mmCIF file of C-alpha atoms in Angstrom:
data_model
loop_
_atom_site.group_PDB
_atom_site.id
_atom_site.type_symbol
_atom_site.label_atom_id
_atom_site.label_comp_id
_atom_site.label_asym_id
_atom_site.label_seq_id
_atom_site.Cartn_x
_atom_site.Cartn_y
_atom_site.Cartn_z
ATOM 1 C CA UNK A 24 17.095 -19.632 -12.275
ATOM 2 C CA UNK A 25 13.956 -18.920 -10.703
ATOM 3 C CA UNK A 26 14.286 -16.766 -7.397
ATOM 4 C CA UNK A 27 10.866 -18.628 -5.576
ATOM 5 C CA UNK A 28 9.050 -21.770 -5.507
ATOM 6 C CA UNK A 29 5.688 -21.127 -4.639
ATOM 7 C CA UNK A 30 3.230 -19.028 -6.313
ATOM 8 C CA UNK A 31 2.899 -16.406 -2.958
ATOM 9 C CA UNK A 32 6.668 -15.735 -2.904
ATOM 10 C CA UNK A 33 7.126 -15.308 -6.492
ATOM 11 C CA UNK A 34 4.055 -12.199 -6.190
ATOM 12 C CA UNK A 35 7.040 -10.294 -4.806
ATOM 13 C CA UNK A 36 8.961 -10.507 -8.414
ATOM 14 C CA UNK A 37 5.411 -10.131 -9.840
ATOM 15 C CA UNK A 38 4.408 -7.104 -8.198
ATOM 16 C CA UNK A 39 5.304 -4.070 -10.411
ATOM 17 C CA UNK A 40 3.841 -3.572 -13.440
ATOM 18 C CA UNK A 41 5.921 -3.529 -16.476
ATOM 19 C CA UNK A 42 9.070 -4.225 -14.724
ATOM 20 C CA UNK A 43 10.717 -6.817 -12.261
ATOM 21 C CA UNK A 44 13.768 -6.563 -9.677
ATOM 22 C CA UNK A 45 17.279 -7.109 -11.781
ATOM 23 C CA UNK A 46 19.074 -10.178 -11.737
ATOM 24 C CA UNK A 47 21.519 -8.519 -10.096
ATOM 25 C CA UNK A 48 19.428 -7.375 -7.052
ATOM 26 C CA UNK A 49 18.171 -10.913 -7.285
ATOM 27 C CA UNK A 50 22.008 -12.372 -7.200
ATOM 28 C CA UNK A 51 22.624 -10.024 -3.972
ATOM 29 C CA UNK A 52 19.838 -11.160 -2.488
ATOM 30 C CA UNK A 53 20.769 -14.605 -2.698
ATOM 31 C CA UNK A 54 24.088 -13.768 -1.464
ATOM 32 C CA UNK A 55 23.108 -11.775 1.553
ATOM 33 C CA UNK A 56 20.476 -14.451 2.994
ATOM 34 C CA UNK A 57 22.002 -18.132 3.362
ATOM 35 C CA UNK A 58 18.291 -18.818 2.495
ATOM 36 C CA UNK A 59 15.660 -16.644 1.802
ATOM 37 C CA UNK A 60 12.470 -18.027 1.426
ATOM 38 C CA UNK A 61 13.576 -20.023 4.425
ATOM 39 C CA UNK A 62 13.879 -16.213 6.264
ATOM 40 C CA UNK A 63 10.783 -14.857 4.465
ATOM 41 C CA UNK A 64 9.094 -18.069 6.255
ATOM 42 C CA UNK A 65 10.481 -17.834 9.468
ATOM 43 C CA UNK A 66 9.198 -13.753 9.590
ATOM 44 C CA UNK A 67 5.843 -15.142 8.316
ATOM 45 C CA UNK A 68 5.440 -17.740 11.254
ATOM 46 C CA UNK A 69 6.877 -15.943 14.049
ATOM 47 C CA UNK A 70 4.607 -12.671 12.857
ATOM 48 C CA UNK A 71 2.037 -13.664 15.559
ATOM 49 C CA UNK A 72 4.299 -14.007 18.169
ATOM 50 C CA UNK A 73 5.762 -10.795 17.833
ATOM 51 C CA UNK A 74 5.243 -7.762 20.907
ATOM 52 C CA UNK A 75 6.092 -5.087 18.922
ATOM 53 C CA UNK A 76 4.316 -4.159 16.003
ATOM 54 C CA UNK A 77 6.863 -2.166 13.402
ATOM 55 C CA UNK A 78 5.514 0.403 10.618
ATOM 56 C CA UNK A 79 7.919 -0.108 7.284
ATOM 57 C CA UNK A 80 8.338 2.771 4.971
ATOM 58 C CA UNK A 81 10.054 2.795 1.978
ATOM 59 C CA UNK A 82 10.343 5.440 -0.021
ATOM 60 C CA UNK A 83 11.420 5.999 -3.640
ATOM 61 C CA UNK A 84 14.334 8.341 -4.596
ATOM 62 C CA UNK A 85 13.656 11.827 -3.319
ATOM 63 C CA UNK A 86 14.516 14.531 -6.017
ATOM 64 C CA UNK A 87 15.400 18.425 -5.995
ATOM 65 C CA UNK A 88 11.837 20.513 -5.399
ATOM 66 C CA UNK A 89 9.958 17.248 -4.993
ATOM 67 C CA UNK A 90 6.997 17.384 -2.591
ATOM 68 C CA UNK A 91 7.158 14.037 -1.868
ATOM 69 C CA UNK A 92 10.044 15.160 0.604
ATOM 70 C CA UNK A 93 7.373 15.496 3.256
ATOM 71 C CA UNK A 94 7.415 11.900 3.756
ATOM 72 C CA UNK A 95 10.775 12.545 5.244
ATOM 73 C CA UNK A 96 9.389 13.433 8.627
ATOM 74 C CA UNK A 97 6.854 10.945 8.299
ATOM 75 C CA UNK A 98 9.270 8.677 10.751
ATOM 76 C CA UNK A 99 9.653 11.458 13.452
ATOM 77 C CA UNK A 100 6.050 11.991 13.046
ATOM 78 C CA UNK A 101 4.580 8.505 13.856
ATOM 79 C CA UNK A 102 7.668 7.657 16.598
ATOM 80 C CA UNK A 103 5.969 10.636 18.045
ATOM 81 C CA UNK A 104 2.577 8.585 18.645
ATOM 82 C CA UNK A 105 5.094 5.829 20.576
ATOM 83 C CA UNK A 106 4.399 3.394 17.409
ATOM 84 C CA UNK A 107 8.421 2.173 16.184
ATOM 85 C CA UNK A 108 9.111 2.777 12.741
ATOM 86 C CA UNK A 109 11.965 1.895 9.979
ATOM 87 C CA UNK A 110 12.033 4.362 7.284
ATOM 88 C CA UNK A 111 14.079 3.998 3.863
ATOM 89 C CA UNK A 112 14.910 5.969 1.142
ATOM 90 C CA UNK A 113 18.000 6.143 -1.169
ATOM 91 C CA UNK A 114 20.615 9.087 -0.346
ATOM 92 C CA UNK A 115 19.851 12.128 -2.437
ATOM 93 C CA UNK A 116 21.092 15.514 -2.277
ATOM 94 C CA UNK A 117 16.991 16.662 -0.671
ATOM 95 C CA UNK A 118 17.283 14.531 2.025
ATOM 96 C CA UNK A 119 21.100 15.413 3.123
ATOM 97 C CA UNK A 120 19.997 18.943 2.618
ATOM 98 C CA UNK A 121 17.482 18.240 5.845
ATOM 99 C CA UNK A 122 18.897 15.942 7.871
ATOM 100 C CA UNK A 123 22.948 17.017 7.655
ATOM 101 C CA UNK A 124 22.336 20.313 9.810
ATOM 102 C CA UNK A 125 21.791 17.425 12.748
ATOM 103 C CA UNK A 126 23.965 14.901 12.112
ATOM 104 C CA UNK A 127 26.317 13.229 9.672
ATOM 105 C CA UNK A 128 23.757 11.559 7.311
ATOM 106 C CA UNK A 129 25.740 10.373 4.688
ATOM 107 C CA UNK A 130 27.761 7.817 6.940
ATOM 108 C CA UNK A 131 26.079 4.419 6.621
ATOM 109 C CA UNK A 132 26.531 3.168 10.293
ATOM 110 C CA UNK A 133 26.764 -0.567 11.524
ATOM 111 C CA UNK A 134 24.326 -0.463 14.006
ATOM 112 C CA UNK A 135 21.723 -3.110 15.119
ATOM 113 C CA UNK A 136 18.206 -1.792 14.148
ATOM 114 C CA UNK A 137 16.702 -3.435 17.092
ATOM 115 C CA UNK A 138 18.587 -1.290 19.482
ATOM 116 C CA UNK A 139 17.656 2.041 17.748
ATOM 117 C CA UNK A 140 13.677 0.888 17.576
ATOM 118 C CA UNK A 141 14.120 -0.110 21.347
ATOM 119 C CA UNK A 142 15.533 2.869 22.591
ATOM 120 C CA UNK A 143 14.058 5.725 20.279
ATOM 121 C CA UNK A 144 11.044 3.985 18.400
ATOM 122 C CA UNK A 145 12.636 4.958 15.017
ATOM 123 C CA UNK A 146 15.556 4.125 12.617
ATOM 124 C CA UNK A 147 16.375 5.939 9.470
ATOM 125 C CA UNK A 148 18.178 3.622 6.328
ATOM 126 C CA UNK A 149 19.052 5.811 3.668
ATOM 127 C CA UNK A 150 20.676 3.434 1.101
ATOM 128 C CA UNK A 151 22.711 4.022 -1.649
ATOM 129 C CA UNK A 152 20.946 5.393 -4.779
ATOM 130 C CA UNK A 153 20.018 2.003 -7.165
ATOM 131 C CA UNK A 154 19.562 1.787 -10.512
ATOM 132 C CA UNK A 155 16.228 1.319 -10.893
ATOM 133 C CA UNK A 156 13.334 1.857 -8.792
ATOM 134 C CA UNK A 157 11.290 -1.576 -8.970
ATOM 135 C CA UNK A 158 15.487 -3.225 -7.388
ATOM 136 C CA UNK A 159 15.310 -0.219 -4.446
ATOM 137 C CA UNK A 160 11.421 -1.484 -3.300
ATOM 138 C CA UNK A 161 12.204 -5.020 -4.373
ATOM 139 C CA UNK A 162 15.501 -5.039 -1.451
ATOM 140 C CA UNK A 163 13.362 -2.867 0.799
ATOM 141 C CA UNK A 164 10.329 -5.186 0.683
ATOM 142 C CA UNK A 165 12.270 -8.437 0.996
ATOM 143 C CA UNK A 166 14.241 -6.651 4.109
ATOM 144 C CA UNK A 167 10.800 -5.696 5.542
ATOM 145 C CA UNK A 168 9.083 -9.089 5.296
ATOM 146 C CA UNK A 169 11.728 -10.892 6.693
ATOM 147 C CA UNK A 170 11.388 -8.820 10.071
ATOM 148 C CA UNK A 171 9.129 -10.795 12.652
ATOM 149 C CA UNK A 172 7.968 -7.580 14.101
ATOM 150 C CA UNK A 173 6.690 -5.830 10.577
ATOM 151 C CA UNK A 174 2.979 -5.621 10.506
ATOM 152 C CA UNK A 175 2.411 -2.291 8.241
ATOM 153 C CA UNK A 176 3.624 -1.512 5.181
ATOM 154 C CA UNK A 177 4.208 1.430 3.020
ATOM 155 C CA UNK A 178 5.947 1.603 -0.364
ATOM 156 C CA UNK A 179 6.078 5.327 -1.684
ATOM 157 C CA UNK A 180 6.402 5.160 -5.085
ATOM 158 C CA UNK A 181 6.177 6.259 -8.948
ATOM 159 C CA UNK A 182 5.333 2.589 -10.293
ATOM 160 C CA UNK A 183 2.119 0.808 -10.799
ATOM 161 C CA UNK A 184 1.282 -1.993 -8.652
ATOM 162 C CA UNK A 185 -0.283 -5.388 -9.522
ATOM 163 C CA UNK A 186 -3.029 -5.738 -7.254
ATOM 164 C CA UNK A 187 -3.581 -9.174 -7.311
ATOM 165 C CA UNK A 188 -0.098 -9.853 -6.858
ATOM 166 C CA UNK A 189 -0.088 -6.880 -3.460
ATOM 167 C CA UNK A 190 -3.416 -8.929 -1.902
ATOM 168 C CA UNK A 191 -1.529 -12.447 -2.316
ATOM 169 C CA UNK A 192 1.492 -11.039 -0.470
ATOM 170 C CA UNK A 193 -0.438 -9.641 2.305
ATOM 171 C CA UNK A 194 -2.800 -12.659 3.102
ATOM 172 C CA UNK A 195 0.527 -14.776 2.742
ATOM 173 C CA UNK A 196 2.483 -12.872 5.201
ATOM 174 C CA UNK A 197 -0.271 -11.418 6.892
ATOM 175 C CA UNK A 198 0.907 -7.624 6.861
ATOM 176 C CA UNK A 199 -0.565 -4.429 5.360
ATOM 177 C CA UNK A 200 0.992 -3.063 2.675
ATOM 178 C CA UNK A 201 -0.436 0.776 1.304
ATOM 179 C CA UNK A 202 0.998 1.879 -1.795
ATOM 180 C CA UNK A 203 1.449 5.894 -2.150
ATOM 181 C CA UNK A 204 1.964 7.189 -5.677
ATOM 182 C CA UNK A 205 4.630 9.736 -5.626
ATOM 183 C CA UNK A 206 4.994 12.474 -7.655
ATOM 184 C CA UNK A 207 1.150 13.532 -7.356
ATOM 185 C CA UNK A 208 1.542 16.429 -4.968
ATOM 186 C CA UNK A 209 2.242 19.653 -6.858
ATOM 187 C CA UNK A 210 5.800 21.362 -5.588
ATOM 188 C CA UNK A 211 5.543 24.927 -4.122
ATOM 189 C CA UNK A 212 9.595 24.878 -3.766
ATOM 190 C CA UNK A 213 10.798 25.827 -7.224
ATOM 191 C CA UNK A 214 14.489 25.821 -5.931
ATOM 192 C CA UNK A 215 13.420 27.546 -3.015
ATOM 193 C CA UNK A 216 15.465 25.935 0.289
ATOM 194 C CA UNK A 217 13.578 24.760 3.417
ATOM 195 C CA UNK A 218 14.487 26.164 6.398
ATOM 196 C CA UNK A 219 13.997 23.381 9.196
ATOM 197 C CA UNK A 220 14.251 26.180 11.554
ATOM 198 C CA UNK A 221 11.031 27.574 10.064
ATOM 199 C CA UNK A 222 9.538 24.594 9.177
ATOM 200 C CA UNK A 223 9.883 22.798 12.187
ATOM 201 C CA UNK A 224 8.448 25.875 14.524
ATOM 202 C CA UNK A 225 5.913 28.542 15.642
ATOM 203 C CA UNK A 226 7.335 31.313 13.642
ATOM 204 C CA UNK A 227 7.077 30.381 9.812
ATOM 205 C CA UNK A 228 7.088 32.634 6.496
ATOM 206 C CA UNK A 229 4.711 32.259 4.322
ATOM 207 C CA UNK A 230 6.539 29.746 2.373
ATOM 208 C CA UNK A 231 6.805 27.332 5.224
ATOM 209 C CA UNK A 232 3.540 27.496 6.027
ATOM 210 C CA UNK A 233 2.292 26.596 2.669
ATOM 211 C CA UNK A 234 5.139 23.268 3.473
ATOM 212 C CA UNK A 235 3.660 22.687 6.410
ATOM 213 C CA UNK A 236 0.144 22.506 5.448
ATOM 214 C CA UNK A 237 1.027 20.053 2.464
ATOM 215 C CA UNK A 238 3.501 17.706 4.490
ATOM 216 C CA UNK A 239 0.935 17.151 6.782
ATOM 217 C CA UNK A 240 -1.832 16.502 4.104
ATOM 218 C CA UNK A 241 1.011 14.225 2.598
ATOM 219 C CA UNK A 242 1.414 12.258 5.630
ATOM 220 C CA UNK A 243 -1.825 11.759 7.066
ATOM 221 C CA UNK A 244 -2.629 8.851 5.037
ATOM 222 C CA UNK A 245 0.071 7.309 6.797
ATOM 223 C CA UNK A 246 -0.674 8.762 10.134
ATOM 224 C CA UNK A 247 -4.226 7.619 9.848
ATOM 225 C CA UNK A 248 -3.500 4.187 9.118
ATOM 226 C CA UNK A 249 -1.053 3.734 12.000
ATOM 227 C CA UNK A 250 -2.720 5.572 14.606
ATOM 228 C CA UNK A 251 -6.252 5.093 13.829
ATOM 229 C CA UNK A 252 -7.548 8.410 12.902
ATOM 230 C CA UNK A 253 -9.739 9.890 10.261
ATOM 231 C CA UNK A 254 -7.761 11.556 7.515
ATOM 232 C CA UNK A 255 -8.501 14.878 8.933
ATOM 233 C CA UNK A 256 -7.878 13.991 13.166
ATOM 234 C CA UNK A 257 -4.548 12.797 11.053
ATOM 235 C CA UNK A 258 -3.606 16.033 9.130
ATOM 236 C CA UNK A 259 -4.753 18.535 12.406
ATOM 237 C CA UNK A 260 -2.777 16.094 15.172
ATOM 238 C CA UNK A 261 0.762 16.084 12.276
ATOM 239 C CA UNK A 262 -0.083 20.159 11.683
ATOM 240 C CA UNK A 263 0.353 20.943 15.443
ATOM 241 C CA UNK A 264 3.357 19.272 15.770
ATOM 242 C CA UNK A 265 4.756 21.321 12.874
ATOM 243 C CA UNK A 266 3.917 24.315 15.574
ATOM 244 C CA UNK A 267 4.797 22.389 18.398
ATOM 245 C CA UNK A 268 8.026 21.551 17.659
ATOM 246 C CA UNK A 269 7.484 17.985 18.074
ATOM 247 C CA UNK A 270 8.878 16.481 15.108
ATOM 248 C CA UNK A 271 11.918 18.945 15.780
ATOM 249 C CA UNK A 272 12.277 17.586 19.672
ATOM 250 C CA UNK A 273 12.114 13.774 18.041
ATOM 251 C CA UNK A 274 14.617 14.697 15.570
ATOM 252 C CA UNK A 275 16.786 16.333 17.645
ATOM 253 C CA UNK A 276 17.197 13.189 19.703
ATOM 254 C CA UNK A 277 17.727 11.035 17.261
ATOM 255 C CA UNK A 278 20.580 13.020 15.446
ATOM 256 C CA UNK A 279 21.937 13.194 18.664
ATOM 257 C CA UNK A 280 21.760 9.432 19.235
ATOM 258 C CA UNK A 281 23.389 8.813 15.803
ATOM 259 C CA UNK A 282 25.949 11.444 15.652
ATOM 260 C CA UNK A 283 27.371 9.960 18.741
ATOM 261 C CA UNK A 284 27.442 6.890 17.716
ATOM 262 C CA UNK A 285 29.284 7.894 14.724
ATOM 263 C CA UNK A 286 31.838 9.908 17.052
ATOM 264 C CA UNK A 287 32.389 6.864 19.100
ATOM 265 C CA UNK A 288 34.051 5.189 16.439
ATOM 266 C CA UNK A 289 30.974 3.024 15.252
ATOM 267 C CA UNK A 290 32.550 1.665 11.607
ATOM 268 C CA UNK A 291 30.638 3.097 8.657
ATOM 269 C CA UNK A 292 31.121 3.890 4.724
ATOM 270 C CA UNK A 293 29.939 6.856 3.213
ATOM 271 C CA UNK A 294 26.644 6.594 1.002
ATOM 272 C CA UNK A 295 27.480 7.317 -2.600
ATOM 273 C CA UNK A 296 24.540 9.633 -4.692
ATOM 274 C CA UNK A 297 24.818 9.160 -8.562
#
């Protein structure tokens, strides 16, 4: 049974390389949206008439000693500029590490996204780990384009991208989507632990320092884009918030915001990590 009709929706089954979403992240799909393409449409249409203009960022499975962890703060960083932004990224063991000292990360909260954008220009969704990484992009794609309000896209990820099928999608739905191969940034961790306390302030080792000058080279692409800087303005502005303790202040706030909605009996499951 074929997912799509037209040619521009079925781009989004086309556009990995060598592999396509499961049938049974298809199935789900189907299950979860009385009628996608129908939603897809409606986010395309009512696109223009959005207010607010959302950053997406999905991110593929974050594993021990992987660089590509700096995209972590990448949300904190770009909520900092006052631009709202939905990040994504299946649960792992890294990310808990980081985000657990503030707040109970591993409980999957029923909240509605719309309130957290509105009151703290960000929302973490760290999803359950999936089998494969095409179905994780695939869901977080589909849940991105069917959001009136997305208008920039970013898909962090090991997998090769059809380009043809990327440019369809984006003159279709009229959004910007940047793929970022992970896995290209060499690790300095080698099962060394990150201290957020050093990482995230004035005083840092010389371990942290070395983080915090490749997190910020990691991000700026992102920041650039977003805020409209040159790669460089975009590394300097992200390095001084390292030392600033900006992205440490934005955090703060929203672990806060989360962990009391947790403690205020909000229902939730805990996220599962193969």
């Amino acid at each position: 049974m074929t997912m799509f009709i037209t040619r521009e929706l079925n781009a989004l089954i086309r556009l990995f390389q060598g592999c396509v979403p499961s049938q049974a992240v298809q199935e789900q799909l189907r299950v979860e949206y009385v009628n996608l393409e129908a939603t897809l449409l409606r986010g395309k249409v009512l696109r223009d008439f959005s207010t607010q203009q959302v950053t997406y960022i999905a991110q593929a499975e974050i594993g021990e000693d992987d660089a590509d962890l700096g995209y972590l703060f990448a949300p904190f960083i770009i909520a900092n500029l006052n631009q709202p932004v939905i990040y994504t990224t299946p649960v792992t063991a890294a990310v808990l590490d980081i985000l657990c000292p503030y707040y109970q990360a591993e409980k999957r909260i029923n909240l509605k996204i719309e309130e957290v954008i509105n009151s703290l220009r960000l929302y973490i969704d760290l999803v359950d780990s999936p089998e494969a990484e095409a179905d994780f992009l695939f869901r977080a794609l589909i849940k991105a384009l069917c959001r009136t309000d997305v208008f920039q896209i970013f898909l962090v990820t090991h997998l090769q991208v059809d380009q043809e099928q990327l440019h369809r999608l984006e003159d279709y739905f009229d959004v910007n989507i940047e793929v970022i191969g992970a896995g290209r940034a060499d690790t300095v961790l080698s099962g060394e632990l990150i201290n957020t306390r050093k990482l995230l302030f004035k005083n840092k080792d010389e371990l942290h320092k070395t983080l915090c000058s490749l997190f910020s080279g990691l991000n700026a692409r992102l920041v650039a884009q977003v805020g409209r800087f040159s790669s460089s303005q975009a590394a300097h502005l992200i390095e001084d918030m390292f030392y600033s303790e900006h992205i440490f202040e934005k955090l703060s706030v929203y672990a806060e915001y989360m962990q009391t909605r947790i403690q205020n009996g909000a229902s939730f499951k805990i996220l599962s990590m193969r």
